[in-house]
Short mmCIF file of C-alpha atoms in Angstrom, two decimals:
data_model
loop_
_atom_site.label_atom_id
_atom_site.label_comp_id
_atom_site.label_asym_id
_atom_site.label_seq_id
_atom_site.Cartn_x
_atom_site.Cartn_y
_atom_site.Cartn_z
CA MET A 230 94.36 -74.16 -42.49
CA ALA A 231 90.62 -74.46 -41.78
CA SER A 232 88.36 -71.52 -41.04
CA SER A 233 84.71 -71.18 -40.19
CA PHE A 234 82.92 -69.33 -42.98
CA TRP A 235 79.99 -66.88 -43.17
CA ALA A 236 77.85 -65.79 -46.08
CA TYR A 237 75.01 -63.29 -46.43
CA SER A 238 71.98 -65.54 -46.75
CA LEU A 239 72.05 -69.27 -47.22
CA VAL A 240 69.95 -72.14 -45.97
CA ASN A 241 67.88 -73.45 -48.83
CA PRO A 242 66.82 -77.11 -48.96
CA SER A 243 69.50 -79.62 -49.95
CA ALA A 244 69.97 -79.44 -53.72
CA ALA A 245 69.21 -81.98 -56.38
CA ASP A 246 71.16 -81.72 -59.59
CA GLY A 247 69.64 -81.56 -63.07
CA LEU A 248 69.50 -84.80 -65.05
CA HIS A 249 72.81 -85.82 -66.57
CA LYS A 250 72.31 -86.22 -70.28
CA GLY A 251 75.44 -88.26 -70.95
CA SER A 252 74.98 -91.11 -68.46
CA SER A 253 71.80 -93.05 -67.75
CA GLY A 254 73.19 -94.18 -64.39
CA LEU A 255 73.72 -90.62 -63.20
CA ALA A 256 70.37 -89.63 -64.62
CA ALA A 257 68.59 -92.34 -62.65
CA ARG A 258 70.47 -91.36 -59.52
CA ASP A 259 69.63 -87.68 -59.89
CA SER A 260 65.98 -88.47 -60.64
CA GLU A 261 65.80 -90.63 -57.51
CA LEU A 262 67.42 -87.90 -55.41
CA MET A 263 64.98 -85.35 -56.73
CA THR A 264 61.96 -87.57 -56.06
CA LYS A 265 63.12 -88.27 -52.52
CA SER A 266 63.78 -84.61 -51.80
CA MET A 267 60.31 -83.56 -53.04
CA LYS A 268 58.27 -85.91 -50.81
CA PRO A 269 59.00 -84.32 -47.44
CA LEU A 270 58.48 -80.87 -48.93
CA LEU A 271 55.03 -81.83 -50.24
CA LEU A 272 54.12 -83.33 -46.89
CA ARG A 273 55.06 -80.10 -45.13
CA ARG A 274 52.98 -78.01 -47.51
CA ALA A 275 49.87 -80.24 -47.41
CA PRO A 276 49.01 -81.08 -43.77
CA PRO A 277 45.98 -83.29 -43.08
CA ALA A 278 42.67 -81.41 -43.18
CA LYS A 279 41.69 -82.55 -39.70
CA ALA A 280 44.53 -80.55 -38.16
CA VAL A 281 43.11 -77.32 -39.56
CA HIS A 282 40.23 -75.70 -37.66
CA GLN A 283 39.19 -72.85 -39.97
CA PRO A 284 37.01 -74.01 -42.90
CA ARG A 285 38.57 -71.50 -45.36
CA LEU A 286 42.09 -72.73 -44.56
CA THR A 287 40.91 -76.33 -44.82
CA THR A 288 39.74 -75.71 -48.37
CA LEU A 289 43.07 -74.09 -49.29
CA CYS A 290 45.15 -76.90 -47.83
CA THR A 291 43.01 -79.57 -49.48
CA SER A 292 43.50 -77.87 -52.84
CA LEU A 293 47.26 -78.47 -52.58
CA ASN A 294 46.54 -82.13 -53.12
CA THR A 295 45.27 -81.49 -56.64
CA PRO A 296 47.73 -82.43 -59.43
CA THR A 297 48.08 -78.82 -60.68
CA MET A 298 48.99 -77.31 -57.32
CA ALA A 299 51.31 -80.20 -56.47
CA SER A 300 53.17 -79.68 -59.75
CA GLU A 301 53.58 -75.98 -59.02
CA VAL A 302 54.97 -76.75 -55.56
CA GLN A 303 57.37 -79.29 -57.07
CA LEU A 304 58.61 -76.80 -59.67
CA LYS A 305 59.12 -74.11 -57.04
CA ASP A 306 61.06 -76.47 -54.79
CA MET A 307 63.15 -77.68 -57.72
CA GLU A 308 64.14 -74.07 -58.46
CA MET A 309 65.12 -73.56 -54.80
CA GLU A 310 67.27 -76.68 -54.90
CA LYS A 311 69.00 -75.61 -58.12
CA ARG A 312 69.94 -72.39 -56.32
CA ASN A 313 71.24 -74.11 -53.18
CA PRO A 314 74.88 -73.03 -52.56
CA ARG A 315 75.40 -75.63 -49.83
CA THR A 316 75.90 -78.28 -52.53
CA VAL A 317 78.69 -76.33 -54.26
CA VAL A 318 82.40 -76.30 -53.42
CA ALA A 319 84.75 -73.68 -54.89
CA VAL A 320 88.37 -74.48 -55.76
CA ILE A 321 90.55 -71.39 -56.24
CA LEU A 322 93.76 -72.06 -58.15
CA GLY A 323 96.77 -70.19 -56.79
CA GLY A 324 98.49 -70.13 -60.18
CA GLY A 325 101.98 -70.97 -61.32
CA ALA A 326 105.28 -69.22 -60.70
CA GLY A 327 103.89 -65.91 -61.97
CA THR A 328 106.83 -65.18 -64.27
CA ARG A 329 104.86 -62.64 -66.32
CA LEU A 330 104.09 -60.68 -63.13
CA PHE A 331 107.70 -60.77 -61.95
CA PRO A 332 109.13 -58.96 -59.95
CA LEU A 333 105.83 -58.48 -58.07
CA THR A 334 105.81 -62.28 -57.63
CA LYS A 335 109.45 -62.50 -56.52
CA ARG A 336 108.43 -63.17 -52.90
CA ARG A 337 104.67 -63.71 -53.18
CA ALA A 338 102.13 -65.87 -55.02
CA LYS A 339 100.06 -64.25 -57.76
CA PRO A 340 96.84 -64.21 -55.69
CA ALA A 341 98.72 -62.34 -52.92
CA VAL A 342 99.69 -59.43 -55.19
CA PRO A 343 98.11 -56.20 -53.83
CA ILE A 344 95.53 -54.39 -55.97
CA GLY A 345 93.33 -51.33 -55.68
CA GLY A 346 95.30 -49.83 -52.82
CA ALA A 347 93.97 -52.02 -50.01
CA TYR A 348 93.14 -55.47 -51.43
CA ARG A 349 94.89 -58.55 -52.75
CA LEU A 350 93.89 -60.47 -55.86
CA ILE A 351 92.68 -63.46 -53.80
CA ASP A 352 90.05 -61.19 -52.23
CA VAL A 353 88.21 -61.06 -55.57
CA PRO A 354 87.17 -64.75 -55.88
CA MET A 355 86.84 -65.04 -52.09
CA SER A 356 84.43 -62.08 -51.96
CA ASN A 357 82.49 -63.39 -54.94
CA CYS A 358 82.07 -66.69 -53.09
CA ILE A 359 80.86 -64.93 -49.92
CA ASN A 360 78.44 -62.73 -51.84
CA SER A 361 77.14 -65.77 -53.75
CA GLY A 362 76.50 -67.72 -50.53
CA ILE A 363 79.17 -70.35 -51.27
CA ASN A 364 80.80 -71.25 -47.98
CA LYS A 365 83.02 -74.21 -48.91
CA VAL A 366 86.31 -73.07 -50.42
CA TYR A 367 89.62 -74.76 -51.15
CA ILE A 368 92.65 -72.71 -52.25
CA LEU A 369 95.46 -74.60 -54.01
CA THR A 370 98.93 -73.06 -53.64
CA GLN A 371 102.45 -73.97 -54.66
CA PHE A 372 104.75 -70.98 -55.22
CA ASN A 373 105.75 -68.36 -52.62
CA SER A 374 102.61 -69.02 -50.57
CA ALA A 375 103.70 -67.59 -47.19
CA SER A 376 102.17 -64.10 -47.62
CA LEU A 377 99.03 -65.60 -49.20
CA ASN A 378 98.55 -67.98 -46.26
CA ARG A 379 99.08 -65.12 -43.81
CA HIS A 380 96.52 -62.92 -45.55
CA LEU A 381 93.90 -65.69 -45.73
CA GLY A 382 94.38 -66.41 -42.04
CA ARG A 383 93.83 -62.78 -41.12
CA ALA A 384 91.00 -62.03 -43.53
CA TYR A 385 88.83 -65.15 -43.37
CA ASN A 386 89.02 -66.52 -39.84
CA PHE A 387 86.78 -66.77 -36.76
CA GLY A 388 87.56 -63.41 -35.21
CA ASN A 389 87.12 -60.87 -37.98
CA GLY A 390 83.33 -60.90 -38.38
CA VAL A 391 83.42 -63.02 -41.56
CA ASN A 392 82.06 -66.35 -40.36
CA PHE A 393 81.57 -69.27 -42.75
CA GLY A 394 78.98 -71.13 -40.65
CA ASP A 395 79.16 -74.85 -41.38
CA GLY A 396 81.54 -74.22 -44.28
CA PHE A 397 85.30 -73.78 -44.43
CA VAL A 398 88.26 -72.12 -46.11
CA GLU A 399 91.23 -74.44 -46.48
CA VAL A 400 94.60 -73.85 -48.10
CA LEU A 401 95.87 -76.97 -49.86
CA ALA A 402 99.61 -76.65 -50.45
CA ALA A 403 101.43 -78.76 -53.02
CA THR A 404 102.93 -81.73 -51.23
CA GLN A 405 104.71 -84.99 -51.97
CA THR A 406 103.22 -88.40 -51.18
CA PRO A 407 104.59 -91.98 -51.25
CA GLY A 408 105.12 -93.54 -54.66
CA GLU A 409 106.64 -92.30 -57.90
CA ALA A 410 103.59 -90.25 -58.92
CA GLY A 411 103.51 -88.62 -55.51
CA MET A 412 106.96 -87.13 -55.97
CA ARG A 413 105.70 -84.55 -58.46
CA TRP A 414 104.55 -81.06 -57.61
CA PHE A 415 101.46 -79.61 -59.32
CA GLN A 416 101.92 -79.94 -63.08
CA GLY A 417 98.96 -77.76 -64.04
CA THR A 418 95.43 -76.75 -63.07
CA ALA A 419 93.89 -80.20 -63.57
CA ASP A 420 96.79 -82.02 -61.94
CA ALA A 421 96.51 -79.77 -58.88
CA VAL A 422 92.84 -80.69 -58.42
CA ARG A 423 93.56 -84.36 -59.17
CA GLN A 424 96.10 -84.57 -56.33
CA PHE A 425 93.33 -83.62 -53.86
CA HIS A 426 90.38 -85.38 -55.54
CA TRP A 427 89.75 -87.52 -52.47
CA LEU A 428 88.55 -84.43 -50.56
CA PHE A 429 85.36 -84.36 -52.66
CA GLU A 430 84.40 -87.77 -51.29
CA ASP A 431 85.17 -87.38 -47.59
CA ALA A 432 82.50 -86.71 -44.95
CA ARG A 433 82.28 -83.00 -45.76
CA GLY A 434 81.97 -83.67 -49.48
CA LYS A 435 78.95 -85.97 -49.35
CA GLU A 436 76.42 -83.27 -50.17
CA ILE A 437 78.60 -81.65 -52.86
CA GLU A 438 77.07 -81.91 -56.33
CA ASP A 439 79.02 -79.32 -58.32
CA VAL A 440 82.64 -78.12 -58.24
CA LEU A 441 83.40 -74.52 -59.17
CA ILE A 442 86.93 -73.99 -60.55
CA LEU A 443 88.21 -70.40 -60.18
CA SER A 444 91.42 -68.50 -60.82
CA GLY A 445 93.12 -66.41 -58.14
CA ASP A 446 94.40 -63.65 -60.46
CA HIS A 447 91.31 -62.21 -62.16
CA LEU A 448 89.46 -58.95 -61.44
CA TYR A 449 85.66 -59.07 -61.77
CA ARG A 450 82.45 -59.22 -59.75
CA MET A 451 80.20 -62.22 -60.37
CA ASP A 452 77.31 -64.05 -58.74
CA TYR A 453 78.54 -67.63 -58.99
CA MET A 454 75.13 -69.07 -58.09
CA ASP A 455 73.61 -67.55 -61.25
CA PHE A 456 76.33 -69.44 -63.08
CA VAL A 457 75.72 -72.71 -61.17
CA GLN A 458 71.94 -72.43 -61.53
CA ASN A 459 72.27 -72.03 -65.31
CA HIS A 460 74.54 -75.08 -65.34
CA ARG A 461 72.02 -77.16 -63.41
CA GLN A 462 68.99 -76.08 -65.40
CA SER A 463 70.69 -76.95 -68.69
CA GLY A 464 71.73 -80.39 -67.47
CA ALA A 465 75.29 -79.76 -68.65
CA ASP A 466 78.22 -81.85 -67.48
CA ILE A 467 80.58 -78.86 -67.67
CA THR A 468 79.75 -75.17 -68.04
CA ILE A 469 82.31 -72.55 -69.06
CA SER A 470 81.88 -68.87 -68.27
CA CYS A 471 82.73 -66.82 -71.34
CA LEU A 472 83.07 -63.21 -72.49
CA PRO A 473 81.72 -61.76 -75.74
CA MET A 474 84.60 -60.40 -77.83
CA ASP A 475 85.06 -58.10 -80.82
CA ASP A 476 87.68 -58.48 -83.57
CA SER A 477 90.26 -56.25 -81.84
CA ARG A 478 90.77 -58.52 -78.80
CA ALA A 479 89.57 -61.96 -79.89
CA SER A 480 93.00 -63.18 -81.06
CA ASP A 481 94.42 -62.73 -77.55
CA PHE A 482 92.14 -65.38 -76.04
CA GLY A 483 91.12 -69.00 -76.34
CA LEU A 484 87.85 -68.97 -78.31
CA MET A 485 84.92 -71.38 -78.36
CA LYS A 486 82.44 -72.38 -81.06
CA ILE A 487 78.84 -73.13 -80.01
CA ASP A 488 75.78 -74.57 -81.72
CA GLY A 489 72.30 -73.04 -81.78
CA LYS A 490 71.60 -74.22 -78.22
CA GLY A 491 74.78 -72.91 -76.59
CA ARG A 492 76.58 -76.26 -76.55
CA VAL A 493 80.35 -75.96 -77.04
CA ILE A 494 81.49 -77.93 -80.08
CA ALA A 495 85.01 -76.61 -80.81
CA PHE A 496 87.93 -74.69 -79.31
CA SER A 497 90.73 -72.61 -80.80
CA GLU A 498 93.66 -71.06 -78.92
CA LYS A 499 94.42 -67.46 -80.00
CA PRO A 500 93.35 -67.91 -83.65
CA ARG A 501 94.20 -65.40 -86.39
CA GLY A 502 93.14 -64.73 -89.98
CA GLU A 503 90.83 -67.35 -91.45
CA GLU A 504 90.99 -69.44 -88.29
CA LEU A 505 89.62 -66.45 -86.35
CA LYS A 506 86.77 -65.95 -88.82
CA ALA A 507 85.88 -69.62 -88.48
CA MET A 508 85.25 -69.10 -84.74
CA GLU A 509 82.46 -66.54 -85.23
CA VAL A 510 79.23 -67.51 -83.43
CA ASP A 511 75.74 -66.11 -82.96
CA THR A 512 76.06 -64.71 -79.43
CA THR A 513 72.31 -63.95 -79.30
CA VAL A 514 71.98 -67.66 -78.47
CA LEU A 515 73.55 -66.85 -75.10
CA GLY A 516 71.35 -63.81 -74.49
CA LEU A 517 73.36 -60.95 -76.02
CA PRO A 518 71.24 -58.21 -77.68
CA ARG A 519 71.28 -58.51 -81.48
CA GLU A 520 73.12 -55.26 -82.18
CA GLU A 521 75.80 -55.98 -79.59
CA ALA A 522 76.05 -59.54 -80.89
CA ARG A 523 76.93 -58.22 -84.36
CA ASN A 524 79.82 -56.22 -82.86
CA LYS A 525 80.99 -59.11 -80.64
CA PRO A 526 80.73 -62.33 -82.67
CA TYR A 527 83.26 -64.29 -80.60
CA ILE A 528 83.21 -65.85 -77.12
CA ALA A 529 86.36 -66.26 -75.02
CA SER A 530 86.83 -68.55 -72.04
CA MET A 531 87.32 -66.78 -68.68
CA GLY A 532 88.96 -69.82 -67.10
CA VAL A 533 85.96 -70.14 -64.76
CA TYR A 534 84.27 -73.56 -64.86
CA VAL A 535 81.64 -75.58 -63.06
CA PHE A 536 81.69 -79.40 -63.20
CA LYS A 537 79.27 -82.00 -61.97
CA LYS A 538 81.27 -83.65 -59.22
CA GLU A 539 80.99 -87.18 -60.64
CA ILE A 540 82.01 -85.97 -64.09
CA LEU A 541 85.05 -84.13 -62.72
CA LEU A 542 86.23 -87.19 -60.78
CA ASN A 543 85.69 -89.42 -63.82
CA LEU A 544 87.71 -87.09 -66.08
CA LEU A 545 90.60 -86.72 -63.63
CA ARG A 546 90.85 -90.35 -62.54
CA TRP A 547 89.86 -92.46 -65.51
CA ARG A 548 89.23 -90.60 -68.75
CA PHE A 549 92.28 -88.29 -68.76
CA PRO A 550 94.51 -89.49 -65.90
CA THR A 551 97.67 -87.89 -67.35
CA ALA A 552 96.23 -84.57 -68.58
CA ASN A 553 97.60 -81.62 -66.60
CA ASP A 554 95.47 -78.63 -67.65
CA PHE A 555 91.74 -77.96 -67.80
CA GLY A 556 91.68 -75.22 -70.44
CA SER A 557 94.08 -76.67 -72.99
CA GLU A 558 93.65 -80.42 -72.48
CA ILE A 559 90.71 -81.86 -70.54
CA ILE A 560 87.89 -79.53 -71.60
CA PRO A 561 88.65 -79.44 -75.36
CA ALA A 562 89.08 -83.24 -75.39
CA SER A 563 85.74 -83.69 -73.58
CA ALA A 564 83.62 -81.72 -76.04
CA ARG A 565 82.65 -84.74 -78.16
CA GLU A 566 81.82 -87.05 -75.27
CA PHE A 567 80.21 -84.73 -72.72
CA PHE A 568 77.69 -81.91 -72.71
CA ILE A 569 79.74 -78.71 -72.34
CA LYS A 570 77.76 -75.48 -72.25
CA ALA A 571 78.79 -71.83 -72.58
CA TYR A 572 77.53 -69.27 -70.03
CA LEU A 573 77.67 -65.60 -71.05
CA PHE A 574 79.23 -63.12 -68.61
CA ASN A 575 78.77 -59.72 -70.21
CA ASP A 576 80.48 -57.53 -67.62
CA TYR A 577 83.93 -56.30 -66.61
CA TRP A 578 86.62 -58.99 -66.39
CA GLU A 579 90.39 -58.67 -66.53
CA ASP A 580 93.15 -61.24 -66.32
CA ILE A 581 95.86 -59.71 -64.11
CA GLY A 582 98.56 -61.89 -65.61
CA THR A 583 101.19 -59.38 -66.75
CA ILE A 584 102.84 -56.24 -65.42
CA LYS A 585 101.10 -54.18 -68.09
CA SER A 586 97.61 -55.55 -67.32
CA PHE A 587 98.23 -55.10 -63.56
CA PHE A 588 99.32 -51.49 -64.08
CA GLU A 589 96.45 -50.59 -66.41
CA ALA A 590 93.77 -52.32 -64.30
CA ASN A 591 94.87 -50.39 -61.20
CA LEU A 592 94.91 -47.00 -62.93
CA ALA A 593 91.54 -47.77 -64.58
CA LEU A 594 90.02 -47.75 -61.07
CA THR A 595 90.51 -43.95 -61.03
CA ALA A 596 88.34 -43.35 -64.13
CA HIS A 597 84.99 -41.49 -64.00
CA PRO A 598 83.07 -43.74 -63.85
CA PRO A 599 85.39 -46.76 -63.56
CA ALA A 600 84.66 -49.92 -65.56
CA PHE A 601 85.15 -51.80 -62.29
CA SER A 602 84.78 -50.47 -58.77
CA PHE A 603 85.50 -51.93 -55.35
CA TYR A 604 82.69 -49.73 -54.00
CA ASP A 605 79.48 -51.79 -53.95
CA ALA A 606 77.38 -51.84 -50.79
CA GLN A 607 75.36 -54.85 -51.94
CA LYS A 608 78.34 -56.97 -53.02
CA PRO A 609 81.38 -55.65 -51.12
CA MET A 610 84.95 -56.81 -51.58
CA TYR A 611 86.37 -58.20 -48.35
CA THR A 612 89.97 -58.08 -47.18
CA SER A 613 92.05 -58.22 -44.02
CA PRO A 614 90.78 -55.87 -41.25
CA ARG A 615 93.82 -53.72 -40.50
CA ASN A 616 92.28 -51.17 -38.09
CA LEU A 617 94.22 -48.31 -39.65
CA PRO A 618 93.43 -44.62 -39.01
CA PRO A 619 92.09 -42.34 -41.76
CA THR A 620 94.60 -40.86 -44.19
CA LYS A 621 96.06 -37.48 -43.26
CA VAL A 622 96.35 -34.97 -46.13
CA ASP A 623 98.16 -31.68 -45.52
CA ASN A 624 97.87 -29.03 -48.27
CA CYS A 625 98.01 -31.47 -51.20
CA LYS A 626 96.49 -31.55 -54.67
CA ILE A 627 94.97 -34.93 -55.52
CA VAL A 628 93.50 -35.45 -59.01
CA ASP A 629 91.75 -38.59 -60.31
CA SER A 630 93.40 -40.83 -57.73
CA ILE A 631 92.72 -43.37 -55.00
CA VAL A 632 94.39 -42.90 -51.61
CA SER A 633 94.10 -45.80 -49.16
CA HIS A 634 93.77 -45.58 -45.39
CA GLY A 635 96.56 -45.02 -42.92
CA SER A 636 98.62 -42.79 -45.24
CA PHE A 637 100.39 -39.44 -44.76
CA LEU A 638 100.50 -36.94 -47.63
CA ASP A 639 102.28 -33.62 -47.12
CA HIS A 640 102.31 -30.72 -49.65
CA CYS A 641 102.41 -33.03 -52.68
CA LEU A 642 100.75 -33.53 -56.09
CA VAL A 643 99.14 -36.90 -56.79
CA GLU A 644 97.60 -37.31 -60.24
CA HIS A 645 96.01 -40.38 -61.85
CA SER A 646 97.58 -42.71 -59.30
CA VAL A 647 96.71 -45.38 -56.71
CA VAL A 648 98.29 -44.92 -53.26
CA GLY A 649 98.34 -48.00 -51.02
CA ILE A 650 97.96 -48.39 -47.27
CA ARG A 651 100.47 -46.78 -44.85
CA SER A 652 102.09 -44.73 -47.62
CA ARG A 653 104.22 -41.68 -46.82
CA ILE A 654 104.59 -38.97 -49.48
CA ASN A 655 106.61 -35.95 -48.42
CA SER A 656 106.62 -32.30 -49.50
CA ASN A 657 106.94 -31.21 -53.12
CA VAL A 658 106.63 -34.77 -54.44
CA GLN A 659 104.97 -35.14 -57.86
CA LEU A 660 103.34 -38.51 -58.45
CA LYS A 661 101.64 -39.23 -61.78
CA ASP A 662 100.45 -42.46 -63.46
CA THR A 663 101.84 -44.44 -60.54
CA VAL A 664 100.70 -47.47 -58.53
CA MET A 665 102.14 -47.30 -55.01
CA LEU A 666 101.48 -50.51 -53.06
CA GLY A 667 102.17 -48.95 -49.62
CA ALA A 668 103.87 -50.52 -46.62
CA ASP A 669 103.46 -53.44 -44.23
CA TYR A 670 104.37 -51.38 -41.15
CA TYR A 671 104.97 -47.84 -39.88
CA GLU A 672 108.24 -46.23 -38.90
CA THR A 673 107.82 -43.91 -35.93
CA ASP A 674 108.80 -40.24 -36.10
CA VAL A 675 111.82 -41.04 -33.91
CA GLU A 676 112.92 -43.81 -36.30
CA VAL A 677 112.47 -41.56 -39.33
CA SER A 678 114.51 -38.76 -37.71
CA SER A 679 117.25 -41.22 -36.78
CA LEU A 680 117.45 -42.61 -40.32
CA LEU A 681 117.65 -39.12 -41.84
CA ALA A 682 120.34 -38.10 -39.34
CA GLU A 683 122.41 -41.11 -40.41
CA GLY A 684 121.99 -40.24 -44.10
CA ARG A 685 119.70 -43.21 -44.71
CA VAL A 686 116.28 -43.31 -46.37
CA PRO A 687 113.00 -43.95 -44.48
CA ILE A 688 110.05 -45.85 -45.96
CA GLY A 689 108.05 -43.72 -48.40
CA ILE A 690 108.92 -41.02 -50.93
CA GLY A 691 111.35 -38.23 -49.99
CA GLU A 692 111.07 -34.52 -50.68
CA ASN A 693 111.24 -33.01 -54.20
CA THR A 694 110.98 -36.40 -55.92
CA LYS A 695 109.24 -36.77 -59.29
CA ILE A 696 107.79 -40.14 -60.30
CA ARG A 697 105.83 -41.12 -63.40
CA ASN A 698 104.71 -44.37 -65.05
CA CYS A 699 105.88 -46.49 -62.13
CA ILE A 700 104.90 -49.33 -59.77
CA ILE A 701 106.34 -48.92 -56.27
CA ASP A 702 106.26 -52.21 -54.35
CA LYS A 703 105.78 -52.41 -50.58
CA ASN A 704 108.21 -50.94 -48.04
CA ALA A 705 110.24 -49.21 -50.76
CA ARG A 706 112.50 -46.36 -49.62
CA ILE A 707 112.81 -43.59 -52.19
CA GLY A 708 115.07 -40.73 -51.21
CA LYS A 709 115.02 -36.95 -51.79
CA ASN A 710 115.39 -35.30 -55.21
CA VAL A 711 114.92 -38.60 -57.05
CA THR A 712 113.61 -38.67 -60.64
CA ILE A 713 111.86 -41.80 -61.93
CA MET A 714 110.57 -41.01 -65.42
CA ASN A 715 112.16 -43.50 -67.86
CA SER A 716 112.60 -40.54 -70.20
CA GLU A 717 114.49 -42.69 -72.71
CA GLY A 718 111.50 -45.00 -73.12
CA ILE A 719 113.38 -48.22 -72.30
CA GLN A 720 111.01 -51.21 -72.51
CA GLU A 721 112.93 -53.92 -70.65
CA ALA A 722 115.74 -53.66 -68.10
CA ASP A 723 117.08 -55.67 -65.15
CA ARG A 724 118.67 -53.36 -62.60
CA SER A 725 117.85 -55.38 -59.50
CA SER A 726 121.19 -54.47 -57.89
CA GLU A 727 120.01 -50.85 -57.96
CA GLY A 728 116.51 -51.70 -56.73
CA PHE A 729 114.38 -51.67 -59.88
CA TYR A 730 113.28 -53.40 -63.09
CA ILE A 731 111.63 -52.05 -66.24
CA ARG A 732 108.92 -54.19 -67.80
CA SER A 733 106.84 -53.10 -70.84
CA GLY A 734 108.18 -49.56 -70.33
CA ILE A 735 106.94 -49.47 -66.71
CA THR A 736 109.49 -48.94 -63.94
CA ILE A 737 109.03 -51.27 -60.95
CA ILE A 738 110.69 -50.35 -57.65
CA LEU A 739 111.35 -53.60 -55.78
CA LYS A 740 109.89 -54.50 -52.40
CA ASN A 741 112.12 -53.45 -49.48
CA SER A 742 114.55 -51.74 -51.88
CA THR A 743 116.26 -48.37 -51.41
CA ILE A 744 116.62 -45.67 -54.08
CA LYS A 745 119.24 -43.22 -52.80
CA ASP A 746 118.92 -39.43 -52.79
CA GLY A 747 119.33 -37.77 -56.18
CA PHE A 748 119.07 -41.02 -58.19
CA VAL A 749 117.71 -40.73 -61.76
CA ILE A 750 115.91 -43.50 -63.66
#
């Protein structure tokens, strides 16, 4: 699926990459490219004196020919080229089967999981790309991709006001090709990119210099061009975005060791004890204030990378042709041979990889102030334009909650909860610590009345129902006088025949399921 793509402000000169420190051939090529790209710029800035009629302007233009002024112009143009997003392509990885997010991933890919009431996880990296000016995006998918493809088609196409200019958004689905190797599906992050490596060398990939590898299930706001510019200025082959960590969380992540210049020299996956202590680094090297650096002496990989295009193709084709994963195989094995640099991202970031992290990240949006917010006029989060009416609230009490558009709330209590689009919450309902994903469609008043007359349950939450510590998936039908509290504190349960699961103590009402009147969980 190809789409025309728009971004806020682009159009810088074509970029020239920083010199590659690990390969003299690439260095010579980059130097030649840079020299060629500077000449026309200098000619434009220093027109012949005879074409200028005012003496004062003639003096100014002539002065540009001096070595000092020419060097300043060259440096300024080099900075513009390092910032050029037209030479960057983003690859968003759709993720695996999403078993840790099951049952939310029962019928959808991880990036298609709704979040924040009105968005989907894929909107996060897509919006970051738009706000960064990157207008060439590939999205690799394999599992349950129908709803993801549908959302991308609606949200990032020609007719919704988000226009990608001369760029594109393309979904690349796992496919089989002739030959024994072509019979395999994606085996991992690196293998997924390898199977489409030829795209970086087709006609549209000629000007691409750097490849940005992103995940489709993270929540954060980032200017990717700051990241790419740092990568280019350092001359690194690979740059890894990383988070500063304290002792309490460091063992949950893959950690990196850096030298005094920010070069990555070692990796360790979820170390503990003495192995953890061995991974301490001086994070002031990456720009962290000294006092904060003392409290956060570790750096963890975010799973966000930028590669020089030639280096990426070399690693995938020739150096590690059988390696399947970037984070656990290719990047650690490349540390001795290639220049890998760490880039500090000292802001909110969350991996939405489990039911617990999904639940907590959603409810954290209701905090005052929230650690992360979808409300940012300068860097908005985009999603599908649904053209829904405002939410109607009739005599309700809403405390520390988010209520999305197109919903109907009637004489209810909503506390510390997120209510998704097209939700219906009827009278005397008590909703607390709950993430309600909403509905894909409305039922008319006539349809609702007909269902009730037949003793069936309409979409939404029925009267006098009490719900706490729960995720309610889309189009769920919860009847009257239902209690969902998990008062016994059960941590894990599979009750799919009755329309729900319990994961990490959180009750999950399945998509399109029905919880009958008077049911107690």
